[in-house]
Amino acid sequence: MTTNNIKHYFFAFCVGCGAVSLTTACSEWDDHYEEPVTQAGGQQTLWQTIQQAPELSDFSEVLSKTMVLRQHRKTDISYADLLNGSQTYTVLAPVNGTFNKDSVLALLETDKGDSMVVRSFVGNHLSFSLTNDTEQPTDFFLLNTKRVSIGNGQVMGVNLKKKNMRAKGGILHVLETPLPYRRNLYEVLINDDRYTKIGEQLTSYEEDEFSPSLSVEGDMVDGEQLYVDSVFVERNRMLERIGRIADEDSTFYMIVPTTDEWQRVWQEAMDYFRYDAKVEGGDSLQRLYANSALLSDAVFSRTIQASPNDSLITFSYNKKYPQYHVFHKPFEEGGIFYGATPAACSNGTLYTTDKWPFTPQTTYQREIRCEGETKGVIIDNTLSSYTTLNHVADSVSENEYLVISPEKNTSNWTMTFKLDNTLAGTYDICVVVLPQTVYDPSKTNAKPCCFQAEINYVDADGSEKTYVGTKEKFTTDPTRVDTIIVAKDFQFPVCNYGQNNNKISVKLKCSILARDTPNFSREMFLDCIYLRPKATKSEE
């Protein structure tokens, strides 16, 4: 077996573990294996050295019977073959009698046994890095991507019986006992019975994605590239949304609820992300967004925290909206981690709670602002013209506003604005109107505008509906920033989250009688339409 072939097989294994970046893997491989390594100067290979140590016969047998996996399938290459080749490794070998060899060998006979043994045992005792034991501890990664430290005669608290044994192809350390296998956050969630429901949701997003750059190209046939050797990379699209909690080179805080509490908050989120029957793939979108909404505020990368004891921010935090994705005093009474049970994982700490510390209104049912001046939100208008003006002030959303002017002095105009990302929840729907002095500070004798509002939406079947309330007329206050609730406690029966359509909209209609023209103005200075989320009675 050539060096390049073994490299190809083993690189595929590393990618298959799903916890190492492609860039890092390529770089580390090139650094260590493209040219013969001279640091390890022994005459015998690592495999020969292990075979000649009677106390390592159990470990030797496991290595010879554990096959390298490629694309979830066994190859004809064993780990003994790898250690007998020209590549370099550090081997941490546990002595006989410290692990159940027969159980490991029996596991190899099962359908998924090889991957389990590779991940939790063989890969837990081999490393790409050439690492000696010294007085100064050194961190390095094992083949299964777990980070460990060696120094002062120990690895992860396990004593070295023999150390720094040089061989052709690497370094051998002999352990008094096997290294403990530490699960990462993702492994705990998908394997621990306490988190079965969460694990089922997370694993449902695992998939293999074809990688042209890692595959070997063949001929072109009818303009289509064929491959003589196709490589697929494991990925999990949910982890890409909430945080890569399977990665060993990152550290996290994560909070999760117990099974019953998860089921409660998950069903609650599913209700908020319910789509109408005409949305293609609505069920899949519902589940995707519900899971993402719950978990994206439950994962915190330690590397982006300025002061964890004061506040924690998620990957979604945006200074523009400081009220979301930030949680203050997380470890103190009233904080999100207070009273939760911590458990150390290989890449962070998992906190388990029987009471979910979040509400929909503090996480995923957020304020929605439809800025009147935003391009594309106006989907219809009659008897009017409009323009956008700037005004920098704390009271003006985004420092811009829309001036709606009647076509004629007596024209009762209409203008319809689409609303995006609404959930199947309750909102106060508000229209924010600026005073006439925002345009002309010297203006006196300002007059109010009178208007009506319609809420256009769809029901569970996707049928169009219109809400007009009591057909009430609303009169603005021309002297101040005026927030007018045009629909109080309005509940959308279905969501429009992530959709690019005009199913949800607000129609404003200037409503001034001809005889009242002297007392009103048909001009409106619209700042925004604002949806204020409200908790349902059951949530309260």
Coordinates of C-alpha atoms in Angstrom, one line a residue:
M1 CA 0.0 0.0 0.0
T2 CA 1.5 3.3 -1.0
T3 CA 1.9 6.4 1.2
N4 CA -0.6 8.3 -0.9
N5 CA -3.2 5.6 -0.7
I6 CA -3.0 5.3 3.0
K7 CA -3.1 9.1 3.3
H8 CA -6.2 9.2 1.2
Y9 CA -8.0 6.5 3.3
F10 CA -7.0 8.1 6.6
F11 CA -7.9 11.6 5.5
A12 CA -11.4 10.3 4.6
F13 CA -11.6 8.9 8.1
C14 CA -10.8 12.3 9.7
V15 CA -13.4 14.0 7.6
G16 CA -15.9 11.3 8.5
C17 CA -15.4 12.1 12.2
G18 CA -17.2 15.4 11.5
A19 CA -15.2 17.3 14.1
V20 CA -12.2 18.6 12.2
S21 CA -12.1 21.4 9.6
L22 CA -11.0 20.5 6.1
T23 CA -8.5 23.4 6.1
T24 CA -6.9 22.2 9.3
A25 CA -6.8 18.6 8.2
C26 CA -5.1 19.4 4.9
S27 CA -2.6 21.6 6.6
E28 CA -1.7 19.2 9.3
W29 CA -1.4 16.3 6.9
D30 CA 0.9 18.2 4.6
D31 CA 3.0 19.4 7.5
H32 CA 3.6 15.9 8.8
Y33 CA 3.4 13.4 5.9
E34 CA 4.4 14.8 2.6
E35 CA 8.1 14.3 3.3
P36 CA 9.9 11.6 5.4
V37 CA 10.0 12.8 9.1
T38 CA 13.4 12.6 10.7
Q39 CA 12.4 13.4 14.3
A40 CA 11.7 9.7 15.0
G41 CA 15.0 8.0 14.5
G42 CA 14.4 4.4 15.6
Q43 CA 15.1 1.5 13.3
Q44 CA 11.9 -0.4 13.9
T45 CA 8.5 0.8 13.0
L46 CA 5.9 1.7 15.6
W47 CA 4.0 -1.5 14.8
Q48 CA 7.1 -3.7 15.3
T49 CA 8.0 -1.9 18.5
I50 CA 4.5 -2.6 19.9
Q51 CA 4.5 -6.2 18.8
Q52 CA 7.8 -6.8 20.6
A53 CA 6.3 -5.6 23.9
P54 CA 4.5 -8.5 25.6
E55 CA 2.5 -6.2 27.9
L56 CA 1.0 -4.6 24.8
S57 CA -0.3 -7.8 23.1
D58 CA -4.0 -7.0 23.8
F59 CA -3.6 -3.5 22.3
S60 CA -1.7 -5.0 19.4
E61 CA -4.5 -7.4 18.6
V62 CA -7.1 -4.7 18.6
L63 CA -5.0 -2.5 16.2
S64 CA -4.6 -5.5 13.8
K65 CA -8.3 -6.2 13.7
T66 CA -9.6 -2.6 13.5
M67 CA -9.9 -1.5 10.0
V68 CA -9.8 2.1 8.7
L69 CA -13.1 3.4 7.6
R70 CA -13.8 5.3 4.4
Q71 CA -17.2 6.7 3.7
H72 CA -18.6 4.6 6.6
R73 CA -17.2 1.4 5.0
K74 CA -14.4 -0.8 6.0
T75 CA -11.2 -0.8 3.9
D76 CA -8.6 -3.5 3.8
I77 CA -6.2 -1.3 5.8
S78 CA -5.8 -2.0 9.5
Y79 CA -4.3 0.4 12.0
A80 CA -1.5 -2.0 12.3
D81 CA -0.8 -1.3 8.6
L82 CA -0.8 2.4 9.3
L83 CA 1.7 2.0 12.1
N84 CA 3.9 -0.2 10.0
G85 CA 4.0 2.4 7.1
S86 CA 6.0 5.5 6.5
Q87 CA 3.7 8.0 8.1
T88 CA 4.3 9.3 11.7
Y89 CA 2.2 9.0 14.8
T90 CA 2.4 9.3 18.6
V91 CA 1.0 6.1 20.1
L92 CA -0.4 6.0 23.7
A93 CA -0.6 2.2 24.4
P94 CA -2.5 0.8 27.4
V95 CA -1.0 -2.3 28.9
N96 CA -2.7 -5.7 29.1
G97 CA -5.4 -6.2 31.7
T98 CA -6.5 -2.6 31.9
F99 CA -9.2 -2.8 29.3
N100 CA -11.6 -5.6 28.1
K101 CA -10.0 -6.8 24.9
D102 CA -12.7 -9.4 24.3
S103 CA -15.5 -6.7 24.5
V104 CA -13.6 -4.5 22.0
L105 CA -13.1 -7.3 19.6
A106 CA -16.8 -8.4 19.9
L107 CA -17.8 -4.9 19.2
L108 CA -15.8 -4.9 16.0
E109 CA -18.1 -7.8 14.7
T110 CA -21.2 -5.6 14.9
D111 CA -22.5 -3.4 12.1
K112 CA -21.3 -0.1 13.5
G113 CA -18.6 -1.5 15.8
D114 CA -15.6 -0.4 13.8
S115 CA -16.7 3.3 13.8
M116 CA -17.3 3.1 17.6
V117 CA -14.0 1.4 18.3
V118 CA -12.1 3.9 16.1
R119 CA -13.8 6.8 17.7
S120 CA -13.7 5.9 21.3
F121 CA -10.7 3.6 21.7
V122 CA -8.2 3.3 18.8
G123 CA -8.5 6.9 17.8
N124 CA -8.4 7.9 21.4
H125 CA -4.8 6.5 21.7
L126 CA -3.2 7.7 18.5
S127 CA -2.2 11.1 17.3
F128 CA -0.9 12.8 14.2
S129 CA 1.3 15.0 16.4
L130 CA 4.8 13.9 17.4
T131 CA 4.7 14.7 21.1
N132 CA 7.2 13.9 23.8
D133 CA 6.6 13.9 27.6
T134 CA 8.3 16.9 29.1
E135 CA 8.2 18.9 32.4
Q136 CA 6.2 21.6 30.5
P137 CA 2.8 20.1 29.6
T138 CA 2.0 20.1 25.8
D139 CA -1.5 20.1 24.3
F140 CA -2.2 18.1 21.2
F141 CA -5.0 16.4 19.3
L142 CA -5.7 12.7 19.2
L143 CA -6.8 11.0 16.0
N144 CA -10.5 11.3 17.1
T145 CA -9.9 15.0 17.4
K146 CA -10.0 15.1 21.2
R147 CA -7.6 17.6 22.8
V148 CA -5.3 16.2 25.5
S149 CA -2.3 17.3 27.4
I150 CA 0.9 15.4 28.1
G151 CA 3.5 16.4 30.7
N152 CA 5.2 15.4 34.0
G153 CA 4.7 11.7 33.2
Q154 CA 0.9 11.9 32.7
V155 CA -1.7 12.2 30.0
M156 CA -5.1 13.3 31.2
G157 CA -4.2 12.1 34.7
V158 CA -3.1 8.7 33.4
N159 CA 0.4 7.8 34.4
L160 CA 3.0 6.8 31.7
K161 CA 4.7 3.5 32.5
K162 CA 7.2 4.1 29.7
K163 CA 7.6 7.2 27.7
N164 CA 9.3 8.8 24.7
M165 CA 10.2 5.5 23.0
R166 CA 11.5 6.4 19.6
A167 CA 10.6 4.3 16.6
K168 CA 10.7 4.6 12.8
G169 CA 7.4 6.4 12.2
G170 CA 6.8 8.0 15.5
I171 CA 6.9 8.0 19.3
L172 CA 5.5 5.3 21.7
H173 CA 4.3 6.0 25.2
V174 CA 3.0 3.1 27.4
L175 CA 0.1 3.9 29.7
E176 CA -0.8 2.3 33.0
T177 CA -4.5 2.4 32.0
P178 CA -6.4 3.5 28.9
L179 CA -7.1 7.1 28.4
P180 CA -10.7 8.0 29.4
Y181 CA -12.9 8.9 26.5
R182 CA -14.5 12.3 27.0
R183 CA -17.7 13.0 25.1
N184 CA -18.2 16.4 23.5
L185 CA -21.5 18.3 23.9
Y186 CA -22.9 16.8 20.7
E187 CA -22.0 13.2 21.6
V188 CA -23.7 13.6 25.0
L189 CA -26.9 15.0 23.5
I190 CA -27.2 12.2 20.9
N191 CA -26.2 9.3 23.2
D192 CA -27.4 10.1 26.7
D193 CA -31.0 8.8 27.5
R194 CA -31.7 12.0 29.4
Y195 CA -31.6 14.0 26.1
T196 CA -33.3 11.5 23.7
K197 CA -35.7 13.9 22.2
I198 CA -33.1 16.6 21.6
G199 CA -30.7 14.0 20.2
E200 CA -33.3 12.8 17.7
Q201 CA -33.8 16.3 16.4
L202 CA -30.1 17.0 16.1
T203 CA -29.2 13.7 14.3
S204 CA -32.0 14.2 11.8
Y205 CA -29.9 16.9 10.2
E206 CA -26.8 14.7 9.7
E207 CA -26.0 14.2 6.0
D208 CA -23.2 13.3 3.6
E209 CA -22.3 15.9 1.1
F210 CA -20.3 15.2 -2.0
S211 CA -17.0 17.1 -2.1
P212 CA -15.7 17.6 -5.7
S213 CA -12.4 19.1 -4.4
L214 CA -11.6 15.9 -2.4
S215 CA -12.7 13.5 -5.1
V216 CA -10.6 12.1 -7.9
E217 CA -11.8 13.3 -11.3
G218 CA -12.4 10.9 -14.2
D219 CA -13.5 11.6 -17.8
M220 CA -15.9 14.1 -19.0
V221 CA -19.0 12.4 -20.5
D222 CA -21.6 14.6 -22.4
G223 CA -20.2 17.6 -20.6
E224 CA -20.6 16.1 -17.2
Q225 CA -17.6 15.5 -14.9
L226 CA -17.4 11.9 -13.7
Y227 CA -15.4 10.8 -10.7
V228 CA -13.4 7.6 -10.3
D229 CA -13.3 8.1 -6.6
S230 CA -16.0 10.1 -4.9
V231 CA -15.6 11.6 -1.4
F232 CA -18.5 12.6 0.8
V233 CA -18.1 14.9 3.8
E234 CA -20.3 14.6 6.9
R235 CA -22.1 17.7 7.9
N236 CA -24.9 18.7 10.2
R237 CA -26.9 21.7 9.0
M238 CA -28.4 22.4 12.4
L239 CA -25.0 22.7 14.1
E240 CA -24.0 25.1 11.3
R241 CA -27.0 27.3 12.4
I242 CA -26.6 27.1 16.2
G243 CA -22.9 26.5 16.9
R244 CA -20.6 23.6 16.0
I245 CA -20.8 21.8 19.3
A246 CA -19.2 18.7 17.8
D247 CA -15.9 20.5 17.2
E248 CA -13.2 19.7 19.6
D249 CA -11.1 22.8 18.9
S250 CA -13.8 25.1 20.3
T251 CA -15.2 25.4 23.8
F252 CA -18.8 26.2 24.7
Y253 CA -21.4 26.8 27.4
M254 CA -24.7 25.1 26.5
I255 CA -28.0 24.8 28.4
V256 CA -30.6 22.2 27.7
P257 CA -33.8 21.2 29.4
T258 CA -34.8 17.8 30.7
T259 CA -36.9 15.6 28.5
D260 CA -40.4 16.7 29.7
E261 CA -39.4 20.4 29.6
W262 CA -37.9 20.0 26.2
Q263 CA -41.1 18.5 24.8
R264 CA -43.1 21.4 26.2
V265 CA -40.9 24.2 24.8
W266 CA -40.4 22.3 21.5
Q267 CA -44.1 22.0 21.0
E268 CA -44.5 25.7 21.9
A269 CA -41.9 26.6 19.2
M270 CA -43.6 24.3 16.7
D271 CA -46.8 26.2 17.2
Y272 CA -45.2 29.5 16.5
F273 CA -43.6 28.3 13.3
R274 CA -46.7 26.7 11.8
Y275 CA -47.1 27.4 8.1
D276 CA -50.2 27.4 5.9
A277 CA -51.1 24.4 3.8
K278 CA -50.0 26.1 0.6
V279 CA -46.3 26.5 1.7
E280 CA -44.2 23.8 0.0
G281 CA -42.3 21.8 2.6
G282 CA -44.0 23.7 5.4
D283 CA -43.6 20.8 7.8
S284 CA -39.9 20.6 7.3
L285 CA -39.5 24.3 7.6
Q286 CA -41.5 24.3 10.8
R287 CA -39.3 21.8 12.4
L288 CA -36.1 23.4 11.1
Y289 CA -36.9 26.8 12.4
A290 CA -38.4 25.6 15.7
N291 CA -35.3 23.6 16.5
S292 CA -33.0 26.4 15.4
A293 CA -35.0 29.0 17.4
L294 CA -34.8 27.0 20.6
L295 CA -31.1 26.0 20.4
S296 CA -29.5 29.1 18.8
D297 CA -29.8 31.0 22.1
A298 CA -28.7 28.0 24.2
V299 CA -25.1 27.7 22.8
F300 CA -22.4 30.2 23.8
S301 CA -18.9 30.1 22.4
R302 CA -16.4 30.9 25.1
T303 CA -14.0 32.6 22.7
I304 CA -16.4 35.5 21.9
Q305 CA -17.3 36.4 25.5
A306 CA -15.8 39.6 26.9
S307 CA -16.9 38.9 30.5
P308 CA -18.9 35.6 30.9
N309 CA -19.9 36.3 34.5
D310 CA -21.4 39.7 33.5
S311 CA -23.1 38.6 30.3
L312 CA -23.1 36.0 27.6
I313 CA -23.8 36.6 23.9
T314 CA -24.7 34.0 21.2
F315 CA -23.4 33.9 17.6
S316 CA -26.5 35.8 16.5
Y317 CA -25.9 38.8 18.7
N318 CA -26.0 42.1 16.8
K319 CA -25.2 45.5 18.4
K320 CA -27.9 47.0 16.4
Y321 CA -30.5 45.0 18.3
P322 CA -28.9 44.8 21.8
Q323 CA -32.1 43.4 23.5
Y324 CA -31.7 40.0 21.8
H325 CA -29.2 37.2 22.0
V326 CA -27.6 38.5 25.2
F327 CA -28.1 37.3 28.7
H328 CA -26.9 39.2 31.8
K329 CA -25.5 37.8 35.0
P330 CA -26.0 34.2 33.7
F331 CA -24.7 32.4 36.8
E332 CA -26.4 34.6 39.4
E333 CA -30.0 34.2 40.8
G334 CA -32.4 34.9 37.9
G335 CA -29.7 34.1 35.3
I336 CA -30.1 31.4 32.7
F337 CA -27.6 29.0 34.3
Y338 CA -28.7 29.6 37.9
G339 CA -29.9 26.3 39.5
A340 CA -28.9 24.3 36.4
T341 CA -26.7 21.2 36.8
P342 CA -23.3 21.5 35.1
A343 CA -21.4 18.6 33.5
A344 CA -18.0 18.8 32.0
C345 CA -17.6 17.7 28.3
S346 CA -14.5 17.6 26.2
N347 CA -15.4 20.8 24.5
G348 CA -17.2 22.7 27.1
T349 CA -19.8 22.6 29.9
L350 CA -23.4 21.3 29.5
Y351 CA -26.0 22.8 31.9
T352 CA -29.2 20.8 32.4
T353 CA -32.3 22.5 33.8
D354 CA -35.8 21.3 34.5
K355 CA -37.1 24.8 33.8
W356 CA -36.3 26.5 30.5
P357 CA -35.0 30.0 31.3
F358 CA -36.2 31.6 28.1
T359 CA -39.5 32.8 26.7
P360 CA -40.5 33.1 23.1
Q361 CA -40.5 36.9 23.5
T362 CA -36.9 37.0 24.7
T363 CA -35.6 34.7 22.0
Y364 CA -37.4 34.0 18.7
Q365 CA -40.7 36.0 18.8
R366 CA -39.0 39.3 18.3
E367 CA -40.1 42.8 17.4
I368 CA -40.8 43.3 13.7
R369 CA -40.3 46.7 12.1
C370 CA -41.4 47.4 8.6
E371 CA -39.5 50.6 7.7
G372 CA -41.6 52.6 5.4
E373 CA -38.6 53.9 3.6
T374 CA -37.2 50.4 2.9
K375 CA -37.1 49.5 -0.8
G376 CA -39.6 46.8 -1.7
V377 CA -41.9 46.9 1.3
I378 CA -44.5 49.0 -0.5
I379 CA -46.5 46.6 -2.7
D380 CA -49.4 48.9 -3.7
N381 CA -50.4 52.5 -3.5
T382 CA -53.1 54.7 -5.0
L383 CA -53.7 58.5 -5.3
S384 CA -50.4 59.3 -3.7
S385 CA -46.7 60.0 -4.2
Y386 CA -44.0 59.3 -1.7
T387 CA -40.4 60.0 -0.9
T388 CA -37.8 59.1 1.7
L389 CA -36.1 61.7 3.9
N390 CA -33.4 61.5 6.5
H391 CA -33.5 62.8 10.1
V392 CA -31.0 61.7 12.6
A393 CA -32.7 61.3 16.0
D394 CA -33.1 58.7 18.7
S395 CA -36.9 58.9 18.1
V396 CA -36.6 58.1 14.4
S397 CA -36.2 54.5 13.6
E398 CA -33.1 53.9 11.3
N399 CA -32.9 57.7 11.0
E400 CA -35.2 57.8 7.9
Y401 CA -38.9 58.2 7.3
L402 CA -41.4 58.1 4.5
V403 CA -43.4 61.1 3.4
I404 CA -46.7 60.1 1.9
S405 CA -48.4 62.9 -0.1
P406 CA -51.8 63.0 -1.7
E407 CA -52.1 63.2 -5.4
K408 CA -54.5 66.1 -4.9
N409 CA -55.5 68.0 -1.9
T410 CA -58.7 66.0 -1.6
S411 CA -57.3 62.6 -2.5
N412 CA -57.7 59.9 0.1
W413 CA -54.7 57.7 -0.7
T414 CA -54.0 54.1 0.2
M415 CA -50.6 52.4 0.7
T416 CA -50.0 48.7 1.4
F417 CA -46.8 47.5 3.2
K418 CA -45.8 43.8 3.3
L419 CA -44.7 42.3 6.6
D420 CA -42.0 39.7 6.7
N421 CA -41.0 37.0 9.2
T422 CA -44.3 37.0 11.2
L423 CA -44.9 34.0 13.5
A424 CA -48.1 32.3 14.3
G425 CA -48.3 34.3 17.5
T426 CA -49.9 37.4 19.1
Y427 CA -48.8 41.0 18.3
D428 CA -49.9 44.6 18.9
I429 CA -49.7 46.1 15.4
C430 CA -48.6 49.7 15.6
V431 CA -48.1 52.5 13.2
V432 CA -45.5 55.1 14.2
V433 CA -46.1 58.6 12.7
L434 CA -43.7 61.5 13.1
P435 CA -44.7 65.1 13.8
Q436 CA -44.9 67.5 10.9
T437 CA -42.0 69.5 12.5
V438 CA -39.6 66.7 11.7
Y439 CA -39.6 68.1 8.1
D440 CA -40.1 71.8 9.0
P441 CA -39.1 72.7 12.6
S442 CA -40.6 76.2 12.2
K443 CA -44.0 74.9 11.1
T444 CA -47.0 76.0 13.2
N445 CA -50.7 75.2 13.1
A446 CA -49.9 71.5 12.4
K447 CA -52.9 69.4 11.4
P448 CA -53.5 65.7 12.2
C449 CA -53.9 63.0 9.6
C450 CA -56.9 60.6 9.8
F451 CA -56.6 57.1 8.5
Q452 CA -57.8 53.5 8.8
A453 CA -55.9 50.2 8.7
E454 CA -56.5 46.7 7.3
I455 CA -54.5 43.7 8.2
N456 CA -54.2 41.2 5.4
Y457 CA -53.2 37.6 6.2
V458 CA -53.9 34.0 5.5
D459 CA -55.5 31.2 7.5
A460 CA -54.3 27.6 8.0
D461 CA -55.6 26.6 4.6
G462 CA -53.7 29.5 2.9
S463 CA -56.9 31.4 2.1
E464 CA -56.6 35.2 2.1
K465 CA -58.3 37.1 5.0
T466 CA -58.6 40.7 6.0
Y467 CA -59.0 42.2 9.5
V468 CA -60.5 45.7 9.8
G469 CA -61.5 45.6 13.4
T470 CA -64.3 48.0 14.0
K471 CA -63.3 50.1 11.0
E472 CA -62.1 52.6 13.5
K473 CA -60.5 55.8 12.3
F474 CA -57.2 56.8 13.8
T475 CA -56.2 60.4 14.2
T476 CA -52.5 61.2 14.6
D477 CA -51.0 63.8 16.9
P478 CA -49.1 66.2 14.7
T479 CA -47.0 67.6 17.5
R480 CA -45.1 64.4 18.7
V481 CA -43.9 61.0 17.7
D482 CA -47.2 59.1 17.8
T483 CA -47.4 55.3 18.2
I484 CA -50.9 54.2 17.2
I485 CA -52.1 50.6 17.9
V486 CA -54.2 49.7 14.9
A487 CA -54.7 46.1 15.9
K488 CA -54.3 45.1 19.6
D489 CA -53.6 41.4 20.5
F490 CA -53.8 40.4 16.9
Q491 CA -53.0 36.7 16.4
F492 CA -51.7 35.4 13.1
P493 CA -53.0 31.8 12.6
V494 CA -49.9 30.8 10.6
C495 CA -46.4 32.1 10.2
N496 CA -44.6 33.8 7.3
Y497 CA -41.1 33.3 8.6
G498 CA -38.4 33.1 6.0
Q499 CA -40.9 33.5 3.1
N500 CA -40.6 36.1 0.3
N501 CA -44.2 36.8 -0.5
N502 CA -47.0 39.3 0.0
K503 CA -49.3 37.1 2.1
I504 CA -49.0 39.4 5.2
S505 CA -49.5 43.1 4.8
V506 CA -50.9 46.3 6.4
K507 CA -52.9 48.6 4.3
L508 CA -53.2 52.3 5.4
K509 CA -56.1 54.3 4.0
C510 CA -56.3 58.1 4.4
S511 CA -59.9 58.7 5.6
I512 CA -60.8 62.4 5.6
L513 CA -64.2 63.6 4.5
A514 CA -64.2 66.5 2.0
R515 CA -65.9 68.8 4.5
D516 CA -63.2 68.1 7.1
T517 CA -60.4 69.0 4.7
P518 CA -59.6 72.4 6.4
N519 CA -59.1 70.6 9.8
F520 CA -56.8 67.8 8.7
S521 CA -53.8 67.0 6.6
R522 CA -53.6 64.2 4.0
E523 CA -49.9 64.2 4.3
M524 CA -48.3 61.5 6.6
F525 CA -44.8 61.3 7.9
L526 CA -44.5 57.5 8.5
D527 CA -41.6 56.2 10.5
C528 CA -42.4 52.5 10.5
I529 CA -45.0 49.8 11.1
Y530 CA -44.1 48.0 14.3
L531 CA -45.2 44.6 15.5
R532 CA -44.9 44.2 19.3
P533 CA -44.8 40.6 20.4
K534 CA -47.2 39.5 23.1
A535 CA -47.2 36.4 25.2
T536 CA -50.3 34.2 25.0
K537 CA -52.4 33.6 28.0
S538 CA -51.0 30.1 28.4
E539 CA -47.5 31.4 28.4
E540 CA -48.3 34.0 31.0

